Short mmCIF file of C-alpha atoms in Angstrom, two decimals:
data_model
loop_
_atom_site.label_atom_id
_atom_site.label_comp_id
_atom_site.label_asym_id
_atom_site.label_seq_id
_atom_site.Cartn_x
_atom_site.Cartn_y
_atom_site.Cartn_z
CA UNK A 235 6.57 86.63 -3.17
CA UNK A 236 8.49 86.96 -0.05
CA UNK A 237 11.86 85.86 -2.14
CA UNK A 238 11.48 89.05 -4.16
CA UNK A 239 10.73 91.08 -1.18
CA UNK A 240 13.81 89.90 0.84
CA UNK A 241 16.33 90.40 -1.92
CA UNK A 242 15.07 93.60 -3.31
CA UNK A 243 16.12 94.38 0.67
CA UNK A 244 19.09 92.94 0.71
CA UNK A 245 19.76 94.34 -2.78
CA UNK A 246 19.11 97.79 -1.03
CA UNK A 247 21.64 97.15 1.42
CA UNK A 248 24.31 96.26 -0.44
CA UNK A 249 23.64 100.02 -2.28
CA UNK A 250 24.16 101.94 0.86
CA UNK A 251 26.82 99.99 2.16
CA UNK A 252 28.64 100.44 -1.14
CA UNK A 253 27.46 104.16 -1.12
CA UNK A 254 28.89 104.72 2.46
CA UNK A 255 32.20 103.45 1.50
CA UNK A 256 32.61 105.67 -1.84
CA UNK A 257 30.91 108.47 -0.72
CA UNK A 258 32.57 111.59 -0.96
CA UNK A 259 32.11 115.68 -1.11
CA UNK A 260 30.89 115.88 -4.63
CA UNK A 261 28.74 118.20 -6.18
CA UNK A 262 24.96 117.22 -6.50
CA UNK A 263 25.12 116.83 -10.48
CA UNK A 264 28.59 114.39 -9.90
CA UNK A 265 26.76 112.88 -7.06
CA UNK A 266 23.31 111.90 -8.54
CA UNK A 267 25.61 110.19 -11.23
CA UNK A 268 27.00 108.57 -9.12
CA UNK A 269 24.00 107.54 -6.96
CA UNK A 270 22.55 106.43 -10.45
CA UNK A 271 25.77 104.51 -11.46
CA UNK A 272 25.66 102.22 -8.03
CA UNK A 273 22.04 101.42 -8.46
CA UNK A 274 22.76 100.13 -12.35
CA UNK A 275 25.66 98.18 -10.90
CA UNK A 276 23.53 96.44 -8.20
CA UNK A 277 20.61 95.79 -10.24
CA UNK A 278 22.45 92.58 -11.96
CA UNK A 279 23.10 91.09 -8.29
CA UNK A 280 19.54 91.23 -8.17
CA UNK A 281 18.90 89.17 -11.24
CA UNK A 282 21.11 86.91 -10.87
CA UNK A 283 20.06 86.29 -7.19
CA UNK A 284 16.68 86.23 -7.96
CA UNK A 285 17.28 83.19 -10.20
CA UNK A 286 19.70 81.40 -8.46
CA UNK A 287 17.54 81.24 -5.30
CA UNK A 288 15.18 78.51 -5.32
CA UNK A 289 11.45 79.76 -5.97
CA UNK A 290 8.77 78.50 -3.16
CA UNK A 291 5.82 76.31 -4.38
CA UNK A 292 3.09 77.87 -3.82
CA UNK A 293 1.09 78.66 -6.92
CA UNK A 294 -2.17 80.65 -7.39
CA UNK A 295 -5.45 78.44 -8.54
CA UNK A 296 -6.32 78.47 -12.10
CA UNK A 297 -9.29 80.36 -13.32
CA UNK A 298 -12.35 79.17 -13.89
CA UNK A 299 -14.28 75.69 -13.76
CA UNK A 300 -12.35 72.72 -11.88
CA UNK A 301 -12.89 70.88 -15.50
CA UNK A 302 -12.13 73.57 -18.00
CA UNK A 303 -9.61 76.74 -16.60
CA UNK A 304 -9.39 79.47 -18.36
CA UNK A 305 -5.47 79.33 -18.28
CA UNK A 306 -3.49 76.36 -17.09
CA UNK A 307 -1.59 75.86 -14.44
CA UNK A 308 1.61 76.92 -16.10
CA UNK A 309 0.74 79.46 -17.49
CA UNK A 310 -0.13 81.23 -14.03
CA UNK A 311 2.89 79.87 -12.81
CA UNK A 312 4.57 81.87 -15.39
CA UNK A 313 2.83 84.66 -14.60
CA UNK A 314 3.53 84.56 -10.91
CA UNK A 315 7.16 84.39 -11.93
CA UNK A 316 7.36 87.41 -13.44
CA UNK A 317 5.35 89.39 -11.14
CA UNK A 318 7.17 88.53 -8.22
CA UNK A 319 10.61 89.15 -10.34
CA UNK A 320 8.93 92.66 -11.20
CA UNK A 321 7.70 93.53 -7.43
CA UNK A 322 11.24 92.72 -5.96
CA UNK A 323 12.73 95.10 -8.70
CA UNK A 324 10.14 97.78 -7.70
CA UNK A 325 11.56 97.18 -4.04
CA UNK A 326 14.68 98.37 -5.01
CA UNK A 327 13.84 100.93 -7.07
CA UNK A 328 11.30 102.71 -4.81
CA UNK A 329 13.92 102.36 -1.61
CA UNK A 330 16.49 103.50 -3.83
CA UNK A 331 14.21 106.95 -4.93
CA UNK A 332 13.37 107.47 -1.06
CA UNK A 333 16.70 107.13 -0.22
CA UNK A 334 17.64 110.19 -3.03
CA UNK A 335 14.76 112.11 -2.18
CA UNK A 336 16.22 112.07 0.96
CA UNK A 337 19.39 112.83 -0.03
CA UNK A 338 18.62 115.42 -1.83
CA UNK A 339 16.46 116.93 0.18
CA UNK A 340 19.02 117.05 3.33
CA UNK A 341 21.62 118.74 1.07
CA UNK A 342 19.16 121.55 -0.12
CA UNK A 343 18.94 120.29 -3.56
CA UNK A 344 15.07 120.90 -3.96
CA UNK A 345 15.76 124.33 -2.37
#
């Protein structure tokens, strides 16, 4: 879980680093494109770090009786997987929309 956290982060870092070196005086329609843009292009460096980096061990229990779970062990280790891919993606994404709510809002866009 923390894997997901810290690159959805560092994923957010690289966007404003790469948005504070581009960043020029655009309009707000030419600059929520390309706000938009960088966050499509760093989205893949996500992926591709989240699978590259070595997951952690620690798995969740099965459910149910010792003798009989519900679902197996791989099965929630699947499922763990893919939630923890998901929440470091919703990292990013929510940083990156209060990061342009921000922006927005200091340039009188909402106005």
């Amino acid at each position: 879980m923390i894997k997901a956290i810290v690159l959805g982060l560092l994923c957010f870092i690289i966007f404003l680093a790469a948005h504070a070196s581009i960043y020029g005086g655009l309009s707000p329609r030419a600059r929520l494109k390309r706000l938009l843009s960088l966050f499509a292009y760093v989205l893949p460096v996500y992926i591709a770090a989240y699978f590259l980096t070595p997951s952690g061990y620690l798995v969740l229990a099965p459910v149910g009786a010792p003798g009989r779970p519900l679902i197996g062990l791989e099965t929630v280790y699947r499922l763990t997987h893919v939630i923890n891919f998901l929440g470091g993606i919703f990292v990013y994404a929510f940083l990156f929309m209060s990061y342009l709510q921000l922006d927005c809002w200091r340039r009188g866009s909402f106005r």
